[in-house]
């Protein structure tokens, strides 16, 4: 029997925060144009993940119910077949059935008596397959787990390597320029100004985080145990880039502004309640240099920061406000402070750690991530991957998670919702589609800056408006009617 693998306090914290109404599993889904061979998939998983990272053969062992302290212990009954499961989707409505299955998995606790991860190969997704990967947050954060997922992919024949570092939001680091003062005084002077700006931004952001409380909404309250999942149609990356260029912003700013508008639409039309002007989300920030390829080591090495999204107002105003807020956060040391807090909570007794974690989680409606994927199409076990989406888990009383994923020139947003508080995640998908369509129409009809194209009639790519009310809550198999 191999010796136990130590578990850091941060990793152990995610074990202690796991609960039935918010399962702390990182979930990713990809689907392919042709069927994936189960034997080839198992071989890939064994060679590139299980053999490389021994923790995937281990189960978590908690030393005390009250005090921190856990380790990874090798599972004497480890069986790859227990973790790699082959299933079939029904012939009718395979996409809706896939979303239903993902919702089921997001609602189900991982088995901590064995290594807490599973891979579900779902055959019959159109002419291909779908693969759902589920791992406990204690194994690794979403950035590192996404890099592991991409490590399973290979370039298509004739294509070069298309992988790139995976990350969420980053932060500015002026100290390298500041230390270069003897050789580059002007650059150091600029860095000094940036340090002062970062200090002021840190004070502002920290006070905002401590004082912030989300306004009551129709989604406020303890979540239930049933979750749902859905994702948008692919949006051409060029379309978002053109919108960003027209507004002097980033693609991320545009996506966040669209998301804010979609939340307002869903809350106003479906919940029939007053829409708040702002809602805060928790956003992961990676604090380590990113490299292409699989991570050298796993674990959790990120910070969670509070990002307040504007929900009301014209799209252009929302983009400008999002850009200003995200830029202030990038030039702030709030991520360093919150990472330190996470490390301290990982060493604290259970009652204190869970109480404080739930307090900070309660300041946000959910978790929002942004994952840049491969720029070109890739293959899984020889089958071309045609789409990727994923979700970070919620904690405390959070009721929603959203992930912006770019892959092969297109962007999808995956929504994960709590059924009790929010309802079917397809409501959010429909609201996002309506918001995107309305924004593009505004640019078309107003003859806004040249270069912003109309929605393109590409196969499988839609910007057509769909009324939110067209989603049939009572039919779990159906999809939003077009």
Coordinates of C-alpha atoms in Angstrom, one line a residue:
X1 CA 0.0 0.0 0.0
X2 CA 1.4 3.4 -1.0
X3 CA 1.8 6.1 1.7
X4 CA -1.0 8.6 2.1
X5 CA -0.9 11.8 0.0
X6 CA -1.2 14.9 2.3
X7 CA -4.2 17.1 1.7
X8 CA -3.8 20.9 2.1
X9 CA -6.2 22.8 4.3
X10 CA -7.7 24.5 1.2
X11 CA -8.4 21.2 -0.5
X12 CA -9.9 19.8 2.8
X13 CA -12.1 22.9 3.1
X14 CA -14.0 21.9 0.0
X15 CA -14.7 18.5 1.6
X16 CA -16.1 20.2 4.6
X17 CA -18.3 22.6 2.6
X18 CA -19.9 19.8 0.6
X19 CA -23.6 19.2 1.3
X20 CA -26.6 17.6 -0.4
X21 CA -28.2 20.9 -1.5
X22 CA -24.9 22.1 -3.1
X23 CA -22.7 19.3 -4.2
X24 CA -19.1 20.5 -4.7
X25 CA -18.4 18.8 -8.0
X26 CA -16.7 20.3 -11.0
X27 CA -18.6 19.2 -14.0
X28 CA -17.6 19.3 -17.7
X29 CA -19.4 18.1 -20.8
X30 CA -18.1 17.6 -24.3
X31 CA -19.7 16.0 -27.3
X32 CA -18.3 14.5 -30.5
X33 CA -19.3 14.2 -34.2
X34 CA -18.7 10.4 -34.2
X35 CA -19.0 7.7 -31.5
X36 CA -16.2 7.5 -28.9
X37 CA -14.8 4.0 -28.4
X38 CA -15.1 3.0 -24.7
X39 CA -11.9 1.0 -24.7
X40 CA -9.9 3.9 -26.3
X41 CA -11.4 6.4 -23.7
X42 CA -10.4 4.1 -20.8
X43 CA -6.9 3.8 -22.2
X44 CA -6.6 7.6 -22.5
X45 CA -7.9 8.2 -18.9
X46 CA -5.5 5.6 -17.5
X47 CA -2.4 6.9 -19.4
X48 CA -2.9 10.6 -19.1
X49 CA -4.7 11.0 -15.8
X50 CA -4.8 8.0 -13.5
X51 CA -1.2 6.9 -14.0
X52 CA 0.1 10.5 -14.0
X53 CA -1.8 11.7 -10.9
X54 CA -1.9 9.0 -8.1
X55 CA -4.5 11.0 -6.3
X56 CA -7.1 9.7 -8.8
X57 CA -6.6 6.3 -7.2
X58 CA -7.2 7.7 -3.7
X59 CA -10.2 8.4 -1.5
X60 CA -10.4 11.2 1.1
X61 CA -9.9 10.4 4.7
X62 CA -11.0 12.9 7.3
X63 CA -9.1 12.8 10.6
X64 CA -11.7 14.7 12.7
X65 CA -15.3 15.8 12.4
X66 CA -14.5 19.1 14.1
X67 CA -10.9 19.9 13.3
X68 CA -9.2 20.3 10.0
X69 CA -6.9 17.6 8.7
X70 CA -7.4 15.1 5.9
X71 CA -5.4 13.0 3.5
X72 CA -5.7 11.0 0.3
X73 CA -5.5 7.3 1.0
X74 CA -5.1 4.8 -1.8
X75 CA -8.3 2.9 -2.4
X76 CA -7.5 -0.8 -2.0
X77 CA -10.5 -1.6 -4.2
X78 CA -9.7 0.9 -7.0
X79 CA -11.3 -0.2 -10.2
X80 CA -11.3 2.0 -13.3
X81 CA -14.5 0.4 -14.4
X82 CA -16.3 1.9 -11.3
X83 CA -15.3 5.4 -12.5
X84 CA -15.8 5.1 -16.3
X85 CA -19.4 4.3 -17.1
X86 CA -21.0 3.7 -20.5
X87 CA -24.6 4.7 -20.9
X88 CA -27.1 5.2 -23.7
X89 CA -29.2 8.3 -24.5
X90 CA -32.7 7.7 -25.8
X91 CA -33.3 8.1 -29.5
X92 CA -35.9 10.8 -28.9
X93 CA -34.6 14.2 -27.8
X94 CA -31.0 13.2 -27.1
X95 CA -29.9 16.8 -26.3
X96 CA -32.6 17.3 -23.7
X97 CA -31.9 13.8 -22.3
X98 CA -28.2 14.8 -22.0
X99 CA -29.1 18.0 -20.2
X100 CA -31.3 16.0 -17.9
X101 CA -28.5 13.5 -17.1
X102 CA -26.1 16.3 -16.4
X103 CA -28.6 17.8 -14.0
X104 CA -28.9 14.5 -12.3
X105 CA -25.2 14.2 -11.9
X106 CA -25.0 17.8 -10.6
X107 CA -27.6 16.8 -8.0
X108 CA -25.8 13.7 -6.8
X109 CA -23.1 13.5 -4.1
X110 CA -19.8 11.9 -5.2
X111 CA -19.0 8.6 -3.4
X112 CA -16.3 9.5 -0.8
X113 CA -15.7 5.8 0.0
X114 CA -13.8 5.7 -3.3
X115 CA -11.9 8.2 -5.4
X116 CA -14.4 11.1 -5.9
X117 CA -14.6 11.3 -9.7
X118 CA -16.5 9.7 -12.6
X119 CA -16.6 9.8 -16.3
X120 CA -19.9 9.0 -18.1
X121 CA -19.7 8.1 -21.8
X122 CA -23.2 8.6 -23.2
X123 CA -23.7 7.0 -26.6
X124 CA -26.3 8.1 -29.0
X125 CA -25.9 11.9 -28.9
X126 CA -26.9 12.5 -32.4
X127 CA -24.4 10.7 -34.6
X128 CA -21.7 10.8 -31.9
X129 CA -21.2 10.6 -28.2
X130 CA -21.2 12.9 -25.1
X131 CA -18.8 12.6 -22.2
X132 CA -19.6 14.0 -18.8
X133 CA -16.6 14.4 -16.4
X134 CA -17.3 15.0 -12.7
X135 CA -14.7 15.5 -10.1
X136 CA -14.8 16.7 -6.5
X137 CA -13.5 20.2 -5.9
X138 CA -11.1 18.8 -3.2
X139 CA -9.1 17.1 -6.0
X140 CA -8.4 20.3 -7.9
X141 CA -10.0 23.6 -8.8
X142 CA -11.8 24.2 -12.1
X143 CA -8.8 25.7 -13.9
X144 CA -6.6 22.6 -13.3
X145 CA -9.5 20.2 -13.9
X146 CA -10.2 21.9 -17.3
X147 CA -6.6 21.6 -18.2
X148 CA -6.8 17.9 -17.4
X149 CA -9.9 17.6 -19.7
X150 CA -8.0 19.3 -22.5
X151 CA -5.1 17.0 -21.9
X152 CA -7.3 14.2 -23.1
X153 CA -7.7 15.9 -26.5
X154 CA -5.5 15.6 -29.6
X155 CA -5.2 17.8 -32.7
X156 CA -7.2 16.7 -35.7
X157 CA -5.1 15.1 -38.5
X158 CA -3.3 17.9 -40.3
X159 CA -3.8 20.4 -37.5
X160 CA -1.1 21.7 -35.2
X161 CA -1.4 21.8 -31.4
X162 CA -4.3 24.1 -30.6
X163 CA -4.3 24.0 -26.8
X164 CA -3.6 27.1 -24.8
X165 CA -3.4 27.9 -21.1
X166 CA -6.7 27.8 -19.4
X167 CA -7.6 30.4 -16.9
X168 CA -10.3 32.6 -15.5
X169 CA -9.7 36.2 -14.7
X170 CA -6.2 37.3 -13.9
X171 CA -4.6 40.2 -12.0
X172 CA -2.0 42.8 -12.9
X173 CA 1.5 42.5 -11.3
X174 CA 3.5 45.8 -11.5
X175 CA 6.3 44.6 -9.2
X176 CA 8.5 43.2 -11.9
X177 CA 8.7 46.7 -13.5
X178 CA 9.1 48.3 -10.1
X179 CA 12.1 46.2 -9.3
X180 CA 13.7 47.2 -12.7
X181 CA 14.0 50.8 -11.5
X182 CA 17.9 51.0 -11.9
X183 CA 17.7 50.0 -15.5
X184 CA 14.3 51.4 -16.6
X185 CA 13.4 54.4 -14.4
X186 CA 10.4 55.5 -16.5
X187 CA 9.0 52.1 -16.5
X188 CA 9.5 51.9 -12.8
X189 CA 7.7 55.2 -12.3
X190 CA 4.7 53.9 -14.2
X191 CA 4.8 50.8 -12.1
X192 CA 4.8 52.9 -9.0
X193 CA 1.7 54.6 -10.1
X194 CA 0.1 51.2 -10.8
X195 CA 1.1 50.1 -7.2
X196 CA -0.6 53.1 -5.7
X197 CA -3.7 52.5 -7.9
X198 CA -3.7 48.9 -6.9
X199 CA -3.6 49.8 -3.2
X200 CA -6.5 52.2 -3.6
X201 CA -8.5 49.7 -5.6
X202 CA -7.8 47.1 -3.0
X203 CA -9.2 49.3 -0.2
X204 CA -12.3 50.1 -2.3
X205 CA -13.0 46.4 -3.4
X206 CA -12.4 45.0 0.1
X207 CA -14.8 47.5 1.7
X208 CA -17.4 46.8 -1.1
X209 CA -17.0 43.0 -0.5
X210 CA -17.4 43.3 3.3
X211 CA -20.4 45.7 3.0
X212 CA -22.1 44.1 0.0
X213 CA -25.5 42.3 0.3
X214 CA -27.3 41.1 -2.7
X215 CA -30.8 42.7 -3.0
X216 CA -33.7 40.3 -2.4
X217 CA -34.9 38.6 -5.5
X218 CA -37.2 35.8 -6.6
X219 CA -34.2 33.5 -6.3
X220 CA -33.3 34.3 -2.7
X221 CA -33.4 31.5 -0.2
X222 CA -32.0 28.1 0.7
X223 CA -31.5 25.9 -2.4
X224 CA -33.0 22.5 -2.8
X225 CA -31.3 19.3 -3.7
X226 CA -32.4 19.1 -7.4
X227 CA -30.3 20.9 -10.0
X228 CA -30.7 21.4 -13.7
X229 CA -28.2 22.2 -16.5
X230 CA -28.5 23.7 -20.0
X231 CA -26.3 25.5 -22.4
X232 CA -26.7 28.1 -25.2
X233 CA -26.3 27.6 -28.9
X234 CA -22.8 28.4 -30.0
X235 CA -22.1 32.1 -30.7
X236 CA -19.4 33.1 -33.2
X237 CA -16.4 34.5 -31.4
X238 CA -16.0 37.0 -34.2
X239 CA -19.4 38.4 -33.5
X240 CA -18.5 39.0 -29.8
X241 CA -15.1 40.4 -30.8
X242 CA -16.8 42.9 -33.2
X243 CA -19.2 44.0 -30.4
X244 CA -16.2 44.4 -28.0
X245 CA -14.3 46.4 -30.6
X246 CA -17.2 48.7 -31.2
X247 CA -17.4 49.4 -27.4
X248 CA -13.7 49.6 -26.7
X249 CA -14.1 46.7 -24.3
X250 CA -13.1 43.0 -24.1
X251 CA -15.0 39.9 -25.2
X252 CA -15.3 39.0 -21.5
X253 CA -16.9 42.4 -20.8
X254 CA -19.4 41.8 -23.6
X255 CA -20.3 38.3 -22.3
X256 CA -20.8 39.6 -18.8
X257 CA -22.9 42.5 -20.0
X258 CA -25.0 40.1 -22.0
X259 CA -25.3 37.8 -19.0
X260 CA -26.5 40.7 -16.9
X261 CA -29.2 41.5 -19.4
X262 CA -30.2 37.9 -19.6
X263 CA -30.6 37.7 -15.8
X264 CA -32.8 40.8 -15.9
X265 CA -35.0 39.3 -18.6
X266 CA -35.4 36.0 -16.8
X267 CA -36.2 37.6 -13.5
X268 CA -38.6 40.1 -15.0
X269 CA -40.5 37.8 -17.4
X270 CA -40.5 34.5 -15.6
X271 CA -40.5 35.5 -12.0
X272 CA -42.8 38.5 -12.4
X273 CA -40.8 40.4 -9.8
X274 CA -38.9 43.7 -9.6
X275 CA -35.5 43.4 -11.2
X276 CA -32.6 44.6 -9.1
X277 CA -30.1 47.0 -10.6
X278 CA -27.1 44.8 -9.7
X279 CA -26.3 41.3 -8.6
X280 CA -23.0 40.0 -7.3
X281 CA -21.3 36.8 -8.4
X282 CA -18.2 35.0 -7.1
X283 CA -15.6 34.8 -9.8
X284 CA -12.5 32.5 -9.5
X285 CA -9.1 34.2 -10.1
X286 CA -6.1 32.1 -10.9
X287 CA -3.0 33.4 -9.1
X288 CA -0.3 31.2 -10.7
X289 CA 1.4 31.4 -14.1
X290 CA -0.5 29.4 -16.7
X291 CA 1.2 27.0 -19.1
X292 CA -0.3 25.0 -21.9
X293 CA -0.7 21.3 -21.4
X294 CA -1.7 19.3 -18.2
X295 CA -0.9 20.9 -14.8
X296 CA 2.2 19.8 -13.0
X297 CA 0.3 19.3 -9.8
X298 CA -3.3 19.4 -8.8
X299 CA -5.1 21.0 -5.8
X300 CA -6.8 24.3 -5.3
X301 CA -4.7 27.4 -5.9
X302 CA -7.1 30.2 -6.8
X303 CA -9.0 33.0 -5.2
X304 CA -12.7 33.9 -5.2
X305 CA -13.6 37.6 -5.7
X306 CA -16.9 39.4 -5.7
X307 CA -17.9 40.9 -9.1
X308 CA -21.1 43.0 -9.2
X309 CA -22.9 42.8 -12.6
X310 CA -25.2 45.6 -13.7
X311 CA -28.6 44.2 -14.8
X312 CA -30.4 47.4 -15.9
X313 CA -29.8 50.0 -18.5
X314 CA -28.8 50.0 -22.2
X315 CA -26.3 47.4 -23.3
X316 CA -23.6 50.0 -24.0
X317 CA -23.9 51.4 -20.5
X318 CA -23.7 47.9 -19.0
X319 CA -20.6 47.1 -21.1
X320 CA -18.9 50.3 -19.9
X321 CA -19.7 49.6 -16.3
X322 CA -18.6 46.0 -16.5
X323 CA -15.3 47.0 -18.1
X324 CA -14.7 49.6 -15.3
X325 CA -15.4 47.2 -12.5
X326 CA -13.4 44.3 -14.0
X327 CA -10.4 46.6 -14.7
X328 CA -10.5 47.9 -11.2
X329 CA -10.4 44.3 -9.9
X330 CA -7.5 43.4 -12.2
X331 CA -5.5 46.3 -10.7
X332 CA -6.3 45.3 -7.1
X333 CA -4.8 42.9 -4.6
X334 CA -8.2 41.7 -3.4
X335 CA -7.6 38.2 -4.9
X336 CA -4.4 37.9 -2.8
X337 CA -6.4 38.8 0.3
X338 CA -9.2 36.4 -0.4
X339 CA -6.8 33.6 -1.2
X340 CA -5.2 34.2 2.2
X341 CA -8.6 34.1 3.8
X342 CA -9.3 30.7 2.1
X343 CA -6.0 29.3 3.4
X344 CA -6.8 30.5 7.0
X345 CA -10.3 29.0 6.8
X346 CA -8.7 25.7 5.6
X347 CA -6.9 25.6 9.0
X348 CA -9.9 26.7 11.1
X349 CA -12.2 24.3 13.1
X350 CA -15.3 23.2 11.2
X351 CA -17.9 25.5 12.8
X352 CA -15.8 28.6 12.2
X353 CA -14.7 27.6 8.7
X354 CA -18.2 26.7 7.5
X355 CA -19.9 29.7 9.1
X356 CA -17.5 32.2 7.5
X357 CA -17.5 30.4 4.2
X358 CA -21.3 30.4 4.1
X359 CA -21.3 34.1 5.0
X360 CA -19.1 35.1 2.1
X361 CA -20.8 32.7 -0.3
X362 CA -24.1 34.4 0.6
X363 CA -23.0 37.7 -0.8
X364 CA -23.3 36.2 -4.3
X365 CA -26.1 34.7 -6.3
X366 CA -23.7 32.1 -7.6
X367 CA -20.3 31.4 -9.3
X368 CA -19.3 32.7 -12.7
X369 CA -16.3 31.4 -14.7
X370 CA -14.7 32.1 -18.0
X371 CA -12.7 29.3 -19.8
X372 CA -10.8 29.9 -23.0
X373 CA -10.5 26.6 -24.7
X374 CA -8.6 25.4 -27.8
X375 CA -8.7 27.7 -30.8
X376 CA -9.1 24.8 -33.2
X377 CA -11.2 21.7 -33.2
X378 CA -9.7 18.8 -31.3
X379 CA -10.4 15.1 -31.1
X380 CA -11.1 12.7 -28.2
X381 CA -9.9 9.2 -28.9
X382 CA -10.1 9.9 -32.6
X383 CA -13.6 11.5 -32.6
X384 CA -13.9 15.2 -33.4
X385 CA -15.1 17.3 -30.4
X386 CA -17.9 19.6 -31.6
X387 CA -18.7 21.3 -28.3
X388 CA -17.5 21.9 -24.7
X389 CA -19.3 23.4 -21.7
X390 CA -18.9 23.1 -17.9
X391 CA -19.8 24.4 -14.5
X392 CA -18.1 25.3 -11.3
X393 CA -20.0 24.2 -8.2
X394 CA -22.0 26.5 -5.9
X395 CA -21.6 26.7 -2.1
X396 CA -23.7 27.9 0.8
X397 CA -27.0 29.2 -0.4
X398 CA -25.9 30.1 -3.9
X399 CA -28.5 29.0 -6.5
X400 CA -26.8 29.5 -9.9
X401 CA -23.6 28.9 -11.8
X402 CA -22.6 30.0 -15.2
X403 CA -19.5 29.3 -17.3
X404 CA -18.5 31.1 -20.5
X405 CA -16.5 28.6 -22.7
X406 CA -14.8 29.4 -26.0
X407 CA -13.8 26.5 -28.3
X408 CA -12.8 26.5 -32.0
X409 CA -14.0 30.0 -32.7
X410 CA -17.3 29.8 -30.9
X411 CA -18.6 30.6 -27.4
X412 CA -21.2 28.8 -25.3
X413 CA -22.6 29.7 -21.9
X414 CA -23.5 26.9 -19.6
X415 CA -26.1 27.5 -16.9
X416 CA -26.6 25.5 -13.8
X417 CA -29.5 26.3 -11.6
X418 CA -31.3 25.2 -8.5
X419 CA -34.8 23.9 -9.4
X420 CA -36.4 25.1 -6.2
X421 CA -35.3 28.7 -6.4
X422 CA -34.6 29.4 -10.1
X423 CA -36.3 26.6 -12.0
X424 CA -35.2 25.0 -15.3
X425 CA -31.8 26.2 -16.5
X426 CA -33.2 26.4 -20.1
X427 CA -35.0 29.6 -18.9
X428 CA -31.6 31.2 -18.6
X429 CA -30.6 29.9 -22.0
X430 CA -33.7 31.4 -23.6
X431 CA -33.1 34.7 -21.8
X432 CA -29.5 34.8 -23.0
X433 CA -30.6 34.1 -26.6
X434 CA -33.2 36.9 -26.4
X435 CA -30.7 39.3 -25.0
X436 CA -28.1 38.5 -27.7
X437 CA -30.6 38.8 -30.5
X438 CA -31.9 42.2 -29.1
X439 CA -28.3 43.6 -28.9
X440 CA -27.4 42.5 -32.4
X441 CA -30.6 44.0 -33.8
X442 CA -29.9 47.3 -32.1
X443 CA -26.6 47.5 -33.9
X444 CA -28.2 46.5 -37.2
X445 CA -31.1 48.9 -37.1
X446 CA -29.0 51.8 -35.7
X447 CA -26.3 51.3 -38.3
X448 CA -23.8 51.3 -35.4
X449 CA -20.1 51.0 -35.9
X450 CA -19.3 49.2 -39.1
X451 CA -18.0 45.7 -38.8
X452 CA -20.7 44.4 -36.4
X453 CA -22.4 41.7 -38.5
X454 CA -25.9 40.6 -38.4
X455 CA -26.6 37.1 -36.9
X456 CA -25.2 34.6 -39.3
X457 CA -27.3 31.7 -40.5
X458 CA -24.7 29.0 -39.7
X459 CA -25.8 25.4 -39.1
X460 CA -26.4 24.9 -35.4
X461 CA -25.7 28.6 -34.6
X462 CA -28.7 30.6 -33.7
X463 CA -29.3 34.2 -32.5
X464 CA -33.0 34.0 -33.2
X465 CA -35.2 35.3 -30.4
X466 CA -37.2 32.8 -28.4
X467 CA -39.7 33.9 -25.8
X468 CA -38.7 32.9 -22.3
X469 CA -42.2 31.7 -21.7
X470 CA -41.8 29.2 -24.5
X471 CA -39.8 26.9 -22.2
X472 CA -42.1 24.3 -20.9
X473 CA -41.3 23.7 -17.2
X474 CA -43.6 20.6 -17.0
X475 CA -41.8 18.7 -19.7
X476 CA -38.3 17.7 -18.5
X477 CA -37.4 16.0 -21.8
X478 CA -38.3 18.8 -24.1
X479 CA -36.1 21.7 -25.1
X480 CA -37.1 25.4 -25.5
X481 CA -39.5 25.7 -28.4
X482 CA -38.1 27.8 -31.2

